[in-house]
């Protein structure tokens, strides 16, 4: 549940209120604000993190409150005592303020989500909080009307950002403007920015760098003009001698429309900003749905306030309100309006709608196949997390099958006569109702939507009314053909729909236990194939190498290892790269938040468990015949929180932790640990510090003769850096030692100050294998060492811009398929339970295609998700348009027919994560011609333009009997059509 939390610094200087007084006052202000909400009011964004802190603060003395079903207040747990928050800090919502553009203002991040990243507060609530706490920056947004009836109110979190292009001068400027502003206001703003006269200017809708419409209706809103986020607007400047020339030009443009290549048309290369977001963040992207209803969901804060909503019924406009019409002469060329970041939905819908089997099915009477009794059908909404409450909405029985009905109605309209783009509002409402993750106006993954649609349509149209229980039998050495048919019959007995008929196939999954070699074979259905974009079988990994004897500075080492390799492969590669001596070994560790996350001591650990955004360190330590302890050194520095006093300063970890070995055969003193740590840090000493204090020789660390297996290798065991630092200018040994502020953590978690009593013995358990030591860096100590070597540890793999070489080397779709089918070990979280060993094992898994569907959907896994980051792979995949031959990839040897497929549709994703734009390329079979579906805009394209690095989801249909295979490209050439797998 999202609660409303507020903090108070009482910046106004008055008497500080109690938490309960603040809570009640804010609640009353919010209730009063709700009763008079209207269009044009201001709401303010405040970071969810700060808001939650304040809620914890003002509710710390509250007990649980239970509400009946009519209340919008979510139950909340008793909150423990919370400190008063510091000043409001919205910095995590915005980009660098120093880089803001004057015409855009402070820019918030493009992927913010209400309830997760920020909360919207009425102006009166913000003013009160600001008077108590101060801070900022203030991020005000206006309430606008929305919906066809214009009776819904929403907060326009993301106003339109338009790219103004001035011609013929060539200037460019971005501008933020509300979609409810008029074209006349846009004219005025453009003239102010570029110092132009209104009489000189004509403004064009320049979507896709083509003149679509002259924007001369000064009273028309930008919303009605169907402008999209980051769309280009052409500002044409004309040198006009008299006032009549421009009016004649406007009348001519209205009568004849812009020509494709008229003299005043300029083709410009799109900028990076328009490429990454164009159309993907349209005008209504940031329109926060039902702001008053959202506000009323805040628990405890507005618990008694009226639930003021403006939910007008949002109906599709059967006639269409857009002035943009699509081109073409045959059916199926109707676009879908972008309702606000819905390009992900539009592209997926168009591909499904143009699947001939679905087009035929839904244009006939499919209602008789709707499964009104299916408990898995679209009937119940999962708990929907609202801003103030968690409400489970239960749809009555009449609502079952609604997704199929909504999709069927939309498909019929898209295949109806006419060319006017359709606004799929009714379908989006149904979609959000049954899948809350797609509600609102945030960008989503079109493949995730596609998976939900196919699964939801299947359940709505499942011909099986009562699913029988079917228990799978073990293969027990039976022929694969018999077992596969048994699995498929069991699947069809429970799942039988048009979706299964068209899109579902079957693959063979083989698991092998690494201990007992037990083989388990299953045959599982699939709806689509998600193929990894792996061009090679290797990966680059960067590891920071530390020498623990003080002989060298730390350095980053990048090595190439097998993608499905083990830790031993990485250690061997690092050993070669850093010239590891026979007397040394590497200890590999994963570091997170400046602490040791884990030591990778098992050489059989799969490298697939190490993510690209992990941080790895390798420590060179000497091999020893003696009993040793591992000394783990953690760096800490003082941190003072905002508003805290100096006494409230606390120590926080920073930099890279270090390790070393110390002998456990002898008595260990505090001074011994001091000397070992001095040795570890010695490469970081600044030259001026060497003149002020001498460092002792590392005699208390393991002696060189003890640390080496190879006693003849004297050179391998010397420490020239340490030796040079341990002698003064006359060559004599140093006797002066400045004490490091070290704290040893005992087994009881008590800390021992190692800077005093250097001769005191450290008491350690005979079973101890390691010790933990903190070094607390003061400002004075930081001046003695150059610690930047311990900071900014590189990631295992850093994603960057795709280089020219990568773009020039396309990746074959066959190679991606082979990577998907290749045998590889399971990740630890997916370990398999071996019935023979009766334990969970990290088995190897091998996939084989067994039964292929009529329509094969292939998802190219361009998005890479790791613990803290998301990346998009811009790899160009060379996929066949015709003659996609999968014959040799089929493990079913009884299948003697050639498995040929041809491409008929695909979705494209342009731009980066969370802020890109989706389109679809679709081939109309009756015309045998390709078209680009870009929301409401449709245009023909050449077949050679279908392939691009943006291809995301591919739709193949089985080639008809007699289709020529020699006419088209045969991209299987060079891959032996998959024979390399066999």
CSV table of N, CA and C in Angstrom, one decimal, residues 888-973:
chain,number,residue,atom,x,y,z
A,888,UNK,N,16.0,-29.1,-40.5
A,888,UNK,CA,17.0,-29.8,-39.8
A,888,UNK,C,17.1,-29.5,-38.3
A,889,UNK,N,16.2,-28.6,-37.8
A,889,UNK,CA,16.1,-28.3,-36.4
A,889,UNK,C,15.1,-29.1,-35.7
A,890,UNK,N,14.3,-29.9,-36.5
A,890,UNK,CA,13.2,-30.7,-35.9
A,890,UNK,C,13.8,-32.1,-35.4
A,891,UNK,N,13.6,-32.4,-34.2
A,891,UNK,CA,14.1,-33.6,-33.6
A,891,UNK,C,13.2,-34.8,-34.0
A,892,UNK,N,12.0,-34.5,-34.4
A,892,UNK,CA,11.1,-35.6,-34.7
A,892,UNK,C,11.4,-36.2,-36.1
A,893,UNK,N,12.1,-37.3,-36.1
A,893,UNK,CA,12.5,-37.9,-37.4
A,893,UNK,C,11.4,-38.5,-38.2
A,894,UNK,N,10.2,-38.6,-37.6
A,894,UNK,CA,9.1,-39.1,-38.4
A,894,UNK,C,8.5,-38.0,-39.3
A,895,UNK,N,8.9,-36.8,-39.0
A,895,UNK,CA,8.4,-35.7,-39.8
A,895,UNK,C,9.2,-35.5,-41.1
A,896,UNK,N,8.7,-35.9,-42.2
A,896,UNK,CA,9.5,-35.9,-43.4
A,896,UNK,C,9.3,-34.7,-44.3
A,897,UNK,N,8.3,-33.8,-43.9
A,897,UNK,CA,8.0,-32.6,-44.7
A,897,UNK,C,9.0,-31.5,-44.4
A,898,UNK,N,9.3,-30.7,-45.4
A,898,UNK,CA,10.2,-29.5,-45.1
A,898,UNK,C,9.4,-28.5,-44.3
A,899,UNK,N,10.1,-27.9,-43.4
A,899,UNK,CA,9.5,-26.9,-42.5
A,899,UNK,C,10.0,-25.5,-43.0
A,900,UNK,N,9.2,-25.0,-43.9
A,900,UNK,CA,9.5,-23.7,-44.5
A,900,UNK,C,8.6,-22.6,-44.0
A,901,UNK,N,9.1,-21.5,-43.7
A,901,UNK,CA,8.3,-20.4,-43.2
A,901,UNK,C,8.6,-19.1,-43.9
A,902,UNK,N,7.6,-18.2,-44.0
A,902,UNK,CA,7.9,-16.9,-44.6
A,902,UNK,C,7.4,-15.8,-43.7
A,903,UNK,N,8.1,-14.7,-43.6
A,903,UNK,CA,7.8,-13.6,-42.7
A,903,UNK,C,6.6,-12.8,-43.3
A,904,UNK,N,5.6,-12.4,-42.4
A,904,UNK,CA,4.5,-11.6,-42.9
A,904,UNK,C,4.3,-10.3,-41.9
A,905,UNK,N,5.0,-10.3,-40.8
A,905,UNK,CA,4.8,-9.1,-39.9
A,905,UNK,C,5.9,-9.1,-38.9
A,906,UNK,N,6.2,-8.0,-38.4
A,906,UNK,CA,7.2,-7.8,-37.3
A,906,UNK,C,7.0,-6.5,-36.6
A,907,UNK,N,7.3,-6.5,-35.3
A,907,UNK,CA,7.3,-5.2,-34.6
A,907,UNK,C,8.8,-4.7,-34.5
A,908,UNK,N,8.9,-3.4,-34.4
A,908,UNK,CA,10.2,-2.8,-34.3
A,908,UNK,C,10.3,-1.9,-33.0
A,909,UNK,N,11.4,-1.8,-32.4
A,909,UNK,CA,11.6,-0.9,-31.2
A,909,UNK,C,12.8,0.0,-31.5
A,910,UNK,N,12.5,1.3,-31.5
A,910,UNK,CA,13.5,2.3,-31.8
A,910,UNK,C,13.8,3.0,-30.4
A,911,UNK,N,15.1,3.4,-30.2
A,911,UNK,CA,15.4,4.1,-29.0
A,911,UNK,C,15.9,3.2,-27.9
A,912,UNK,N,15.9,3.8,-26.7
A,912,UNK,CA,16.4,3.1,-25.5
A,912,UNK,C,15.4,2.5,-24.7
A,913,UNK,N,15.8,2.0,-23.5
A,913,UNK,CA,14.9,1.4,-22.5
A,913,UNK,C,13.9,2.3,-22.0
A,914,UNK,N,12.6,1.9,-22.1
A,914,UNK,CA,11.6,2.7,-21.4
A,914,UNK,C,11.2,4.0,-22.1
A,915,UNK,N,11.9,4.4,-23.1
A,915,UNK,CA,11.6,5.7,-23.7
A,915,UNK,C,11.7,5.6,-25.3
A,916,UNK,N,11.5,4.4,-25.8
A,916,UNK,CA,11.6,4.3,-27.2
A,916,UNK,C,10.2,4.3,-27.9
A,917,UNK,N,10.2,3.9,-29.1
A,917,UNK,CA,9.0,3.9,-29.9
A,917,UNK,C,8.8,2.6,-30.7
A,918,UNK,N,7.6,2.1,-30.8
A,918,UNK,CA,7.3,0.9,-31.5
A,918,UNK,C,6.6,1.2,-32.8
A,919,UNK,N,6.9,0.4,-33.8
A,919,UNK,CA,6.2,0.4,-35.1
A,919,UNK,C,6.0,-1.0,-35.5
A,920,UNK,N,5.3,-1.2,-36.6
A,920,UNK,CA,5.1,-2.6,-37.1
A,920,UNK,C,5.3,-2.5,-38.6
A,921,UNK,N,6.0,-3.5,-39.2
A,921,UNK,CA,6.0,-3.8,-40.6
A,921,UNK,C,5.1,-5.0,-40.9
A,922,UNK,N,4.2,-4.8,-41.9
A,922,UNK,CA,3.2,-5.8,-42.2
A,922,UNK,C,3.1,-6.0,-43.7
A,923,UNK,N,3.0,-7.2,-44.1
A,923,UNK,CA,2.8,-7.5,-45.5
A,923,UNK,C,1.4,-7.9,-45.8
A,924,UNK,N,0.7,-7.1,-46.6
A,924,UNK,CA,-0.6,-7.4,-47.0
A,924,UNK,C,-0.6,-8.5,-48.1
A,925,UNK,N,-1.2,-9.7,-47.8
A,925,UNK,CA,-1.0,-10.8,-48.7
A,925,UNK,C,-1.7,-10.6,-50.0
A,926,UNK,N,-2.9,-9.9,-50.0
A,926,UNK,CA,-3.6,-9.7,-51.2
A,926,UNK,C,-2.9,-8.7,-52.2
A,927,UNK,N,-2.1,-7.8,-51.6
A,927,UNK,CA,-1.3,-6.9,-52.4
A,927,UNK,C,0.1,-7.4,-52.7
A,928,UNK,N,0.6,-8.3,-51.8
A,928,UNK,CA,2.0,-8.7,-51.8
A,928,UNK,C,2.9,-7.6,-51.7
A,929,UNK,N,2.6,-6.7,-50.7
A,929,UNK,CA,3.3,-5.4,-50.5
A,929,UNK,C,3.5,-5.2,-49.0
A,930,UNK,N,4.6,-4.6,-48.7
A,930,UNK,CA,4.9,-4.3,-47.3
A,930,UNK,C,4.5,-2.9,-46.9
A,931,UNK,N,4.0,-2.7,-45.7
A,931,UNK,CA,3.6,-1.4,-45.2
A,931,UNK,C,4.2,-1.1,-43.8
A,932,UNK,N,4.5,0.1,-43.5
A,932,UNK,CA,4.9,0.5,-42.2
A,932,UNK,C,3.8,1.1,-41.4
A,933,UNK,N,3.4,0.5,-40.3
A,933,UNK,CA,2.3,0.9,-39.4
A,933,UNK,C,3.0,1.7,-38.2
A,934,UNK,N,2.9,3.0,-38.3
A,934,UNK,CA,3.4,3.8,-37.2
A,934,UNK,C,2.3,4.6,-36.5
A,935,UNK,N,1.6,3.9,-35.6
A,935,UNK,CA,0.4,4.4,-35.0
A,935,UNK,C,-0.6,4.7,-36.0
A,936,UNK,N,-1.0,6.0,-36.1
A,936,UNK,CA,-2.1,6.4,-37.1
A,936,UNK,C,-1.5,6.5,-38.5
A,937,UNK,N,-0.2,6.6,-38.7
A,937,UNK,CA,0.4,6.8,-40.0
A,937,UNK,C,0.8,5.5,-40.6
A,938,UNK,N,0.4,5.3,-41.9
A,938,UNK,CA,0.7,4.1,-42.6
A,938,UNK,C,1.3,4.5,-44.0
A,939,UNK,N,2.3,3.8,-44.3
A,939,UNK,CA,3.0,4.1,-45.6
A,939,UNK,C,3.6,2.9,-46.2
A,940,UNK,N,3.6,2.7,-47.5
A,940,UNK,CA,4.3,1.6,-48.1
A,940,UNK,C,5.8,1.6,-48.0
A,941,UNK,N,6.4,0.5,-47.9
A,941,UNK,CA,7.9,0.4,-47.8
A,941,UNK,C,8.4,-0.7,-48.7
A,942,UNK,N,9.6,-0.6,-49.1
A,942,UNK,CA,10.2,-1.7,-50.0
A,942,UNK,C,10.6,-2.9,-49.1
A,943,UNK,N,10.6,-4.0,-49.7
A,943,UNK,CA,11.0,-5.2,-48.9
A,943,UNK,C,12.4,-5.1,-48.3
A,944,UNK,N,13.3,-4.5,-49.0
A,944,UNK,CA,14.6,-4.4,-48.4
A,944,UNK,C,14.7,-3.5,-47.2
A,945,UNK,N,13.7,-2.7,-47.0
A,945,UNK,CA,13.6,-1.8,-45.8
A,945,UNK,C,13.0,-2.5,-44.6
A,946,UNK,N,12.6,-3.8,-44.8
A,946,UNK,CA,11.9,-4.5,-43.7
A,946,UNK,C,12.9,-4.8,-42.6
A,947,UNK,N,14.2,-5.2,-43.0
A,947,UNK,CA,15.2,-5.5,-42.0
A,947,UNK,C,15.9,-4.3,-41.5
A,948,UNK,N,16.0,-4.3,-40.1
A,948,UNK,CA,16.7,-3.2,-39.5
A,948,UNK,C,17.2,-3.7,-38.1
A,949,UNK,N,18.1,-3.0,-37.5
A,949,UNK,CA,18.5,-3.3,-36.1
A,949,UNK,C,17.4,-3.2,-35.1
A,950,UNK,N,16.2,-2.6,-35.5
A,950,UNK,CA,15.1,-2.4,-34.5
A,950,UNK,C,14.2,-3.6,-34.5
A,951,UNK,N,14.3,-4.6,-35.4
A,951,UNK,CA,13.4,-5.7,-35.4
A,951,UNK,C,13.3,-6.4,-34.0
A,952,UNK,N,12.1,-6.6,-33.5
A,952,UNK,CA,12.0,-7.1,-32.1
A,952,UNK,C,11.2,-8.4,-32.1
A,953,UNK,N,10.0,-8.4,-32.6
A,953,UNK,CA,9.1,-9.7,-32.6
A,953,UNK,C,8.8,-10.0,-34.0
A,954,UNK,N,9.1,-11.2,-34.5
A,954,UNK,CA,8.9,-11.7,-35.9
A,954,UNK,C,7.8,-12.6,-35.9
A,955,UNK,N,6.9,-12.5,-37.0
A,955,UNK,CA,5.8,-13.3,-37.2
A,955,UNK,C,6.0,-14.1,-38.5
A,956,UNK,N,6.1,-15.4,-38.4
A,956,UNK,CA,6.3,-16.2,-39.6
A,956,UNK,C,5.1,-17.1,-39.8
A,957,UNK,N,4.6,-17.3,-41.0
A,957,UNK,CA,3.6,-18.3,-41.3
A,957,UNK,C,4.2,-19.4,-42.1
A,958,UNK,N,3.6,-20.6,-41.9
A,958,UNK,CA,4.1,-21.8,-42.6
A,958,UNK,C,3.9,-21.6,-44.1
A,959,UNK,N,4.9,-21.8,-44.9
A,959,UNK,CA,4.8,-21.6,-46.4
A,959,UNK,C,3.8,-22.6,-46.9
A,960,UNK,N,3.0,-22.2,-47.9
A,960,UNK,CA,2.0,-23.0,-48.5
A,960,UNK,C,2.6,-24.1,-49.4
A,961,UNK,N,2.0,-25.2,-49.5
A,961,UNK,CA,2.5,-26.3,-50.4
A,961,UNK,C,2.7,-25.7,-51.8
A,962,UNK,N,3.8,-26.0,-52.3
A,962,UNK,CA,4.1,-25.5,-53.7
A,962,UNK,C,4.7,-24.2,-53.8
A,963,UNK,N,4.9,-23.5,-52.6
A,963,UNK,CA,5.6,-22.2,-52.6
A,963,UNK,C,7.0,-22.4,-53.1
A,964,UNK,N,7.5,-21.6,-53.9
A,964,UNK,CA,8.8,-21.7,-54.5
A,964,UNK,C,9.9,-21.4,-53.4
A,965,UNK,N,10.9,-22.2,-53.4
A,965,UNK,CA,12.0,-22.0,-52.4
A,965,UNK,C,13.3,-21.5,-53.1
A,966,UNK,N,13.2,-21.4,-54.4
A,966,UNK,CA,14.4,-21.0,-55.1
A,966,UNK,C,14.4,-19.5,-55.4
A,967,UNK,N,13.2,-18.9,-55.4
A,967,UNK,CA,13.0,-17.5,-55.8
A,967,UNK,C,13.6,-16.6,-54.7
A,968,UNK,N,13.3,-16.9,-53.4
A,968,UNK,CA,13.7,-16.0,-52.4
A,968,UNK,C,15.1,-16.3,-51.9
A,969,UNK,N,15.4,-15.5,-50.9
A,969,UNK,CA,16.7,-15.7,-50.2
A,969,UNK,C,16.7,-17.0,-49.4
A,970,UNK,N,17.7,-17.7,-49.3
A,970,UNK,CA,17.8,-18.9,-48.5
A,970,UNK,C,18.9,-18.6,-47.4
A,971,UNK,N,18.4,-18.0,-46.3
A,971,UNK,CA,19.4,-17.6,-45.3
A,971,UNK,C,20.0,-18.8,-44.6
A,972,UNK,N,19.5,-20.0,-44.9
A,972,UNK,CA,20.1,-21.1,-44.3
A,972,UNK,C,21.5,-21.4,-44.8
A,973,UNK,N,21.8,-20.9,-46.0
A,973,UNK,CA,23.1,-21.2,-46.6
A,973,UNK,C,24.2,-20.8,-45.6
